[in-house]
XYZ file of C-alpha atoms in Angstrom:
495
model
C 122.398 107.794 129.086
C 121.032 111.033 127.578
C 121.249 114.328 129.676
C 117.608 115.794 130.934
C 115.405 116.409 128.123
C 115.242 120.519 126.991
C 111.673 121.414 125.449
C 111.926 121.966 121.938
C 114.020 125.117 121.089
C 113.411 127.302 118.261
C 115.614 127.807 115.391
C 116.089 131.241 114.019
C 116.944 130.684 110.007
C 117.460 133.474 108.054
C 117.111 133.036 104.333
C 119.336 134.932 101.573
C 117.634 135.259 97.949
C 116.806 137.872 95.458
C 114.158 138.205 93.137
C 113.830 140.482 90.149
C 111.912 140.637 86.703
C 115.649 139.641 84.992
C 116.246 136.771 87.290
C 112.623 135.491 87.717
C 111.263 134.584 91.183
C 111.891 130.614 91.788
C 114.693 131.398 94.135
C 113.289 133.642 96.606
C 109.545 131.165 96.202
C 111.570 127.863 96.719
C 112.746 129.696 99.694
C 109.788 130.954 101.014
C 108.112 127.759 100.674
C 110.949 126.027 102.948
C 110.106 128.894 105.296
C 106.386 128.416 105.891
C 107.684 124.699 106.369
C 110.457 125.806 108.696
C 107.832 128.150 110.565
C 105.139 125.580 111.097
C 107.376 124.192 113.200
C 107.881 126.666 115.217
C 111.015 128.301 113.833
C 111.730 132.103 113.501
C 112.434 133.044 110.028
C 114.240 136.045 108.682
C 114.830 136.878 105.109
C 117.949 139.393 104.015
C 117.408 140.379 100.202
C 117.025 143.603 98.000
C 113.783 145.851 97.548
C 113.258 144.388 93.927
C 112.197 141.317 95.579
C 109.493 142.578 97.527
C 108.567 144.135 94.308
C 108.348 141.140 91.908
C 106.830 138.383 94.638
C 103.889 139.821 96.179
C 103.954 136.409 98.676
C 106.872 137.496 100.128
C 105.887 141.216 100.189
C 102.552 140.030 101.997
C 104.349 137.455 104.259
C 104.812 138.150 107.973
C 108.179 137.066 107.978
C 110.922 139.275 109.614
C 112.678 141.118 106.130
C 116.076 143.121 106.443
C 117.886 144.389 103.288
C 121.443 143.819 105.262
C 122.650 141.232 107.570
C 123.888 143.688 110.161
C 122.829 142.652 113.378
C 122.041 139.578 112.348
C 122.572 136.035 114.451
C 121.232 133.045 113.390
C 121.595 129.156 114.102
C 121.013 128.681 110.432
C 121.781 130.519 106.924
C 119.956 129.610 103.858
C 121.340 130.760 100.575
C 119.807 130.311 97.226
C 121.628 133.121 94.862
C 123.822 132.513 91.695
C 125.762 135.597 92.754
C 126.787 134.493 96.452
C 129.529 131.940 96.519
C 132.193 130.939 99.078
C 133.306 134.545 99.889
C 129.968 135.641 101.111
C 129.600 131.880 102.874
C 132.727 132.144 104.823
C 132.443 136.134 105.697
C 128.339 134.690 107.115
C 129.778 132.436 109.629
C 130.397 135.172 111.767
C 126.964 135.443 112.274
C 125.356 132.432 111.125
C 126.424 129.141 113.392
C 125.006 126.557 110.496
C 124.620 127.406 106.630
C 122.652 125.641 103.972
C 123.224 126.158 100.523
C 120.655 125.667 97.257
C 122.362 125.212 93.957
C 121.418 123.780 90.812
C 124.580 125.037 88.789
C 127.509 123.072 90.211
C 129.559 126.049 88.938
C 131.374 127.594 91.938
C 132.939 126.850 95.225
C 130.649 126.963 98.562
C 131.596 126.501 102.440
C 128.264 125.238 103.667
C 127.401 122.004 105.882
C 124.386 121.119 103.619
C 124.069 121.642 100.039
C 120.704 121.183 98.268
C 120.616 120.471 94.288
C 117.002 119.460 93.207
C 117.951 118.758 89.690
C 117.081 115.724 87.780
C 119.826 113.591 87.489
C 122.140 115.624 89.700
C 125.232 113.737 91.571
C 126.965 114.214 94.268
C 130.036 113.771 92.328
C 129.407 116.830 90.604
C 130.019 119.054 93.723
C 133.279 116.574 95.014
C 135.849 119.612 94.966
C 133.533 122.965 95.495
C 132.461 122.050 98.792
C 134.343 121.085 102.163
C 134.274 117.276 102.215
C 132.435 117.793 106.030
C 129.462 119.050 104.016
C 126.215 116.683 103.808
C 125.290 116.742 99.937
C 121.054 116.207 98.844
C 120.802 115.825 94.840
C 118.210 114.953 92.603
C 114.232 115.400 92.229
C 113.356 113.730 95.207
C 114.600 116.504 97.043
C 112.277 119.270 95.448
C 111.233 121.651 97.455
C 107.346 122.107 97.155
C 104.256 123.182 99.062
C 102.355 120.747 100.601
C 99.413 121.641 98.747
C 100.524 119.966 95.907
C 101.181 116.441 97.871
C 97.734 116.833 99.487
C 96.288 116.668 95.725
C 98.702 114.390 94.451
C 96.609 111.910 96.728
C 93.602 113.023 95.242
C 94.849 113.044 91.549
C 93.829 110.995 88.564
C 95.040 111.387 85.168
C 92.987 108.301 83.476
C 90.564 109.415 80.537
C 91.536 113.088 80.155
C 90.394 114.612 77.064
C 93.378 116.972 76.261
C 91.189 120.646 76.659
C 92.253 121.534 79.936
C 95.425 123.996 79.369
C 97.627 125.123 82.193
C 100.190 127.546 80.674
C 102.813 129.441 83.460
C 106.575 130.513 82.826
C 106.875 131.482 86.474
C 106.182 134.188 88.236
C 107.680 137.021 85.865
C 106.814 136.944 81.863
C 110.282 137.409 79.698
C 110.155 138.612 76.522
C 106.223 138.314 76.387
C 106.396 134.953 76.439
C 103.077 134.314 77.867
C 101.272 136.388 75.319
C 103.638 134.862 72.111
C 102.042 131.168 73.087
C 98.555 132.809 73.243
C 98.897 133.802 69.848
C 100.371 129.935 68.811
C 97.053 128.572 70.423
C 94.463 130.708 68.619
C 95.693 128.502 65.549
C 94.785 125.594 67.425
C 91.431 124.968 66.205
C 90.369 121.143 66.490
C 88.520 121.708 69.688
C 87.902 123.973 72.166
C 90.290 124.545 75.102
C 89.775 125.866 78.840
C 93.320 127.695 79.057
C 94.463 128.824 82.824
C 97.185 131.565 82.502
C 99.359 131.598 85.183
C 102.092 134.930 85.842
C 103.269 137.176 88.275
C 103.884 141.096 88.394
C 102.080 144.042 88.500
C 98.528 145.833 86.948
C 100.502 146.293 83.388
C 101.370 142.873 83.152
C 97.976 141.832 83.618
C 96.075 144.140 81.465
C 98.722 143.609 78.876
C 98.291 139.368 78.908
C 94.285 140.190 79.312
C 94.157 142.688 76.353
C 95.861 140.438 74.134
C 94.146 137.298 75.511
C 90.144 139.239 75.025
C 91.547 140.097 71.020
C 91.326 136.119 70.546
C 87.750 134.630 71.094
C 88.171 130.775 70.243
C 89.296 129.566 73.507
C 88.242 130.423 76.879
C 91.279 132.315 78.887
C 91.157 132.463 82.581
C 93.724 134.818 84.283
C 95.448 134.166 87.322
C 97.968 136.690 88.911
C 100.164 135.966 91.634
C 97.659 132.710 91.768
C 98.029 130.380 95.653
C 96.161 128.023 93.681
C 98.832 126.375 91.766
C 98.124 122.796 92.902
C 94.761 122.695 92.221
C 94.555 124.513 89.028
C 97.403 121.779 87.868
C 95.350 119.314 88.898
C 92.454 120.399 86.494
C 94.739 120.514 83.670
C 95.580 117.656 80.817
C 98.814 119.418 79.852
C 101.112 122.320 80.783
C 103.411 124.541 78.625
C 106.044 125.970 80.592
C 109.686 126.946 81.413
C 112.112 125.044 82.811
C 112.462 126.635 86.678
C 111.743 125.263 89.657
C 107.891 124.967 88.468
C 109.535 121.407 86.537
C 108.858 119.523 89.991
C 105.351 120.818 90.884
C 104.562 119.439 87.215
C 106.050 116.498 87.846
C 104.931 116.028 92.032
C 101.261 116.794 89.711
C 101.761 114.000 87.300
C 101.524 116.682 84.452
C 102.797 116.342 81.259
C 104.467 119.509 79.505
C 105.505 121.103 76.862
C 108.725 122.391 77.577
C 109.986 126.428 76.842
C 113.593 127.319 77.383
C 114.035 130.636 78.610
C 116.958 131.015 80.011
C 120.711 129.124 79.919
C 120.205 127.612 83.154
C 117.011 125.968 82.484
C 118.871 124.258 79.047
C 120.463 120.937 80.319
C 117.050 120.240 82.868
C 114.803 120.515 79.871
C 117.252 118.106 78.087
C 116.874 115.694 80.740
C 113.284 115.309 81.097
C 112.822 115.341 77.564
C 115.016 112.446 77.197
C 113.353 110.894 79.787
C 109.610 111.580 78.887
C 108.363 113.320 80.916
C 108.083 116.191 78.649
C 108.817 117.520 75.035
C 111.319 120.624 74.915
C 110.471 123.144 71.724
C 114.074 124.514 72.725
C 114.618 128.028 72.875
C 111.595 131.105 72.580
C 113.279 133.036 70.462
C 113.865 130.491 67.848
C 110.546 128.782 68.379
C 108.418 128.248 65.391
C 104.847 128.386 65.590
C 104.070 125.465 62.934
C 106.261 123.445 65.264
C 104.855 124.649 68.245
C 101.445 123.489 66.845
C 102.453 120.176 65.803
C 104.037 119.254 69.267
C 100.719 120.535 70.983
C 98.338 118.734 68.471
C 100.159 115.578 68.943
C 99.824 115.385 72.631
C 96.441 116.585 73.216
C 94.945 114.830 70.644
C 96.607 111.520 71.906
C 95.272 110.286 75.481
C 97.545 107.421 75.953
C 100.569 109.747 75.203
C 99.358 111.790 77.897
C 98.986 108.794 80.225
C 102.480 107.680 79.579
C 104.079 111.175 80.306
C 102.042 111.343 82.966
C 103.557 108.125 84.945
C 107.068 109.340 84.110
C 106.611 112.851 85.473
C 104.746 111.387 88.527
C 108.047 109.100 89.435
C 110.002 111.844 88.860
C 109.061 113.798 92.154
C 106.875 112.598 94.954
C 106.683 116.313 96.526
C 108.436 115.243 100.000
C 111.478 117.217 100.023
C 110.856 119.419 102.599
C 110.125 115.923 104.460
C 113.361 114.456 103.878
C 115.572 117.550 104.157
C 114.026 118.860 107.718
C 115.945 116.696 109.700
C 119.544 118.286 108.815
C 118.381 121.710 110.876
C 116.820 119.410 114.241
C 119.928 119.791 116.994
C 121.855 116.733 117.571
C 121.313 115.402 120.992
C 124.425 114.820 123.231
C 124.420 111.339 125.063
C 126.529 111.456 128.306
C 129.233 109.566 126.401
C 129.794 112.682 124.167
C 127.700 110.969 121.196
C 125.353 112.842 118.671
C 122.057 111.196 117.737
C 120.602 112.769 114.874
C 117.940 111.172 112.480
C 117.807 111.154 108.254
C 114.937 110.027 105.832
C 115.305 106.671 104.710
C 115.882 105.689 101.370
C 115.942 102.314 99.712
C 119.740 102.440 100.628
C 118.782 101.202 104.235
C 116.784 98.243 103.325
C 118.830 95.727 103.847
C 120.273 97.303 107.309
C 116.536 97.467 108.564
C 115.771 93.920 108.059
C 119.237 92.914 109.932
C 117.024 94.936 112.599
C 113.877 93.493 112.069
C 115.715 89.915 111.947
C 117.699 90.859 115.535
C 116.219 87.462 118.279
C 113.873 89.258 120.772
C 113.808 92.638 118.845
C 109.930 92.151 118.034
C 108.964 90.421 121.023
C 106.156 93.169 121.703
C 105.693 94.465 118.431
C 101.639 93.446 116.878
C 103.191 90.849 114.463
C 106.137 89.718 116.499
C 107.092 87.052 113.381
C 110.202 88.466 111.816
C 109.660 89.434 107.722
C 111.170 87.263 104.884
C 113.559 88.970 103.108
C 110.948 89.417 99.750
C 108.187 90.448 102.080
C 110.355 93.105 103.838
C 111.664 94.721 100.947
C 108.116 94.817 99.323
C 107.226 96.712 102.067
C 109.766 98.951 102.695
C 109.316 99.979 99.043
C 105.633 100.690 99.675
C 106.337 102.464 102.840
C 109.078 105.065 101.250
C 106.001 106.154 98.431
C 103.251 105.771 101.152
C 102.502 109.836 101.412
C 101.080 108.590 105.135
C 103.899 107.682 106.156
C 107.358 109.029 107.518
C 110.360 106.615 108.026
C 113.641 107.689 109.306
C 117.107 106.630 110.401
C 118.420 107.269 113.980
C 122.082 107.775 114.005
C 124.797 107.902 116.725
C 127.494 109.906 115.403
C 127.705 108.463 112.149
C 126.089 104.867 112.884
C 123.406 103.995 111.914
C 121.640 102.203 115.080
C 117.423 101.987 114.346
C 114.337 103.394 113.230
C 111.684 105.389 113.796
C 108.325 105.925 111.591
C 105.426 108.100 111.970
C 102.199 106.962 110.310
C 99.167 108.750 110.211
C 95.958 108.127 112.447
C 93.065 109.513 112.203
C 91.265 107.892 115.259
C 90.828 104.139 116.456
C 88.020 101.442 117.430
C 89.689 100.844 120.613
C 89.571 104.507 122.074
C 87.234 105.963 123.726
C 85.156 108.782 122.185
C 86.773 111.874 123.965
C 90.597 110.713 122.819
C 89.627 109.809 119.152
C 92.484 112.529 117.437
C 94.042 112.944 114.217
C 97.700 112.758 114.014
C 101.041 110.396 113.717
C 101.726 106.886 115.765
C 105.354 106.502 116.845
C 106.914 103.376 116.269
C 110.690 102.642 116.654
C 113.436 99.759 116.496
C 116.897 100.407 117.986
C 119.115 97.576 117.359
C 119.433 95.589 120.418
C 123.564 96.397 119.697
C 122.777 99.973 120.914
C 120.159 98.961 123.672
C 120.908 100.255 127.113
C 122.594 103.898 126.199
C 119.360 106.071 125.596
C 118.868 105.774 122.175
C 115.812 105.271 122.714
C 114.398 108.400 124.446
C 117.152 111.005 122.005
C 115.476 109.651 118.821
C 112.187 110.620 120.735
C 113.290 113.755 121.056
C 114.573 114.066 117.680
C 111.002 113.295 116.759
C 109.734 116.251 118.814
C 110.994 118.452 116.556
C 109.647 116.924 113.423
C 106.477 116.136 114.913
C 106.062 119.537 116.452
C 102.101 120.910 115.742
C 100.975 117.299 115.722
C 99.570 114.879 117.723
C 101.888 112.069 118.100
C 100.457 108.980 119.795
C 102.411 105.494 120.759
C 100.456 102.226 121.354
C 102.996 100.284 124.311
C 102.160 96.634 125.144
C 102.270 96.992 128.622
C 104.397 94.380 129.600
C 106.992 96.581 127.489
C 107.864 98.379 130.719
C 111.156 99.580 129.532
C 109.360 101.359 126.672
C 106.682 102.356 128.888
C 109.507 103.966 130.852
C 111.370 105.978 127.898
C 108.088 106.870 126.482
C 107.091 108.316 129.561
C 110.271 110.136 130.200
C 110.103 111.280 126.346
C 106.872 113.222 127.657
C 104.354 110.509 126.473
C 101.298 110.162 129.013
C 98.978 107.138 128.660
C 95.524 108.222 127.885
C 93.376 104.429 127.350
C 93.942 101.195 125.751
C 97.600 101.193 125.773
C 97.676 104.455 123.798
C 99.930 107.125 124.748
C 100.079 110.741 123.310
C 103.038 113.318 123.479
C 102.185 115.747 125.848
């Protein structure tokens, strides 16, 4: 049995990053996109960096986030670091102050004492962190991690890339402009001239930076330049465009969460070995280095792919498999408190993966396990993993794995409503249905009721609605206890 339930506690999570026109701004936007995440749901957010960042990311200047230059005074259930110059020094000296810490890498380069460690590069193992971190720490690599706004998987639903007729440009290195970059491929697409292109600039900084990029963009007539500084549009102005030309930052997975194929930039050593990778898997062609870049070859990459729909197409569907844009989805879970069962157990929950397949359907399979469910046949084998497949990529649709301690014992999934035949007028809502499977091995200890609680937290700002066969009376019972009150038809909502 669980202890009483608590009402869902806030998290305070502080956030360490630095931004600056040398170092760019993806760490300190990756970050503050994980914070409007983490404050949606009800979280308190702090973040400790230097003045140059308020400087050179006007979002984070303009946020209404708590912002300290100095941890002093600082106590927090969670730190989240994202700086190439912070390693396991700073790390160890933080848990003073900081009772959990989270780490974002994408070098693999130094040591780190953290309990989670995020690397959203393509390709990344875990085996590549094996001796920098403590072997208690929970590791998250590759793509499918990304952290991105949910703007862009809103229009990722939306998005089609059939028929595009290669004049829609999209051309961003980031938030800050090194070496002029910005204005050096202006000057390689004036001598474009096959057709006609619609080119959205994308940058960061201050006034000089834009009249600079808009003085030399007004000196060339032949395409139309639109302007866009310190843009919240990203999403949809991807979404418009046939083909990108960019860097290789942490803008890689909105490209790729966008289904947009790029031409790839390398501006800096870190971005070398990711621009490597998706060019060798196709989801983009890398022209190497700006200062070596040629603009002959620069033209013949660019004429080649705009002037070639199915190439497009095909880059497209690589890029789009990449990254689905539900990091921040999967990675949530690792801050939600643990609840204690009264035998001194921990349920926790993790996004599935296509690792847990085969476990579900021993679930799905259990005698009785179904016996109220709306299709109370158990799946075949083929017809479970077909859908468990679809389910994982269904953007509707939230499927995670209940734990006790490190067990895994069930399942629960949200799927999103919008309203149903059988209510009644006044309780049509939008919001997520609760289902959940706890293998009958773990029946009887309150599994149940702490993954419902689990859920609280990554529900919280939603509706969340059950539908209980009423002769379930032991779900009725955790359900109710969980907070759920029946409102008609069998349908409960969270309370």
């Amino acid at each position: 049995m669980t202890t009483q339930p608590e009402k869902v506690k806030p998290l305070h999570i502080a956030f360490r990053c630095d931004a600056s026109p040398e170092i760019g701004s993806g760490h300190v936007m990756r970050c503050l996109t994980l914070a409007h995440y983490l404050a949606k749901k009800g979280n308190r957010i702090t973040f400790v960096t230097e003045e140059t960042s308020l400087n050179t990311v006007a979002a984070l200047r303009d946020s209404r986030f708590d912002i300290q230059h100095s941890e002093k005074n600082l106590s927090v259930d969670w730190l989240v670091v994202d700086h190439y110059g912070l390693d396991k020094g700073y790390e160890k000296t933080a848990r003073i102050w900081a009772d959990k810490i989270f780490v974002i890498d994408d070098l693999a380069d130094r040591e780190h004492d953290c309990d989670i460690l995020l690397d959203q590069t393509y390709g990344r193992k875990k085996e590549d962190y094996e001796h920098l971190v403590p072997s208690s720490c929970e590791m998250f690599c590759g793509a499918e991690y990304a952290i991105l706004r949910p703007a862009f998987i809103d229009m990722r639903q939306q998005l089609s890339r059939q028929n595009r007729a290669g004049e829609n440009i999209f051309l961003s290195f980031g938030g800050v402009n090194p070496r002029k970059a910005t204005q050096r491929i202006i000057d390689f697409l004036d001598g474009y001239r096959s057709k006609s292109l619609n080119i959205n600039v994308i940058f960061g900084g201050d006034k000089k930076t834009y009249n600079d990029i808009y003085e030399h963009s007004r000196k060339l007539g032949y395409h139309t330049y639109n302007l866009h500084q310190n843009s919240h549009n990203i999403a949809p102005l991807m979404s418009e465009a046939d083909l990108a030309i960019g860097a290789g930052g942490t803008m890689s997975w909105e490209r790729c969460c966008m289904k947009l194929p790029t031409i790839g930039i390398d501006l800096a050593d870190n971005q070398t070995k990711l621009l490597e990778l998706l060019n060798k898997r196709g989801a983009l062609i890398n022209l190497g280095k700006i200062e070596s870049l040629d603009k002959d070859d620069f033209l013949g990459a660019f004429s080649e792919l705009v002037e070639n729909g199915n190439r497009l197409k095909t880059m497209s569907d690589i890029a789009g498999a990449i990254c689905d844009g539900r990091g921040m989805e999967k990675l949530y879970p690792v801050f939600i408190p643990a609840v204690k069962l009264r035998t001194g157990e921990a349920v926790t929950v993790r996004a599935a993966t296509m690792d847990d397949c085969e476990t579900v359907f021993a679930w799905q399979t259990e005698e009785g396990v179904r016996e109220y469910s709306r299709n109370p046949k158990p799946p075949e084998w083929g017809e479970h993993k077909t859908w468990f497949e679809n389910a994982l990529h269904d953007l509707s649709r939230q499927l995670y794995i209940v734990y006790c301690d490190k067990e895994a014992c069930g399942i629960v999934r949200l799927d999103k409503i919008h309203s149903d035949e059988n209510m009644t007028l006044e309780h049509k809502k939008e919001g997520y249905e609760v289902s959940i499977l706890i293998s009958s091995a773990f029946h009887g200890r309150g599994m149940g009721f702490a993954a419902l609680t689990q859920l609280s937290y990554i529900g919280c700002g939603q509706d969340l609605w059950a539908m209980i066969n009423s002769d379930n009376t032991k779900s009725v019972e955790v359900f109710n206890k969980a907070g759920y009150i029946h409102q008609c038809n069998g349908w409960y909502k969270k309370a």
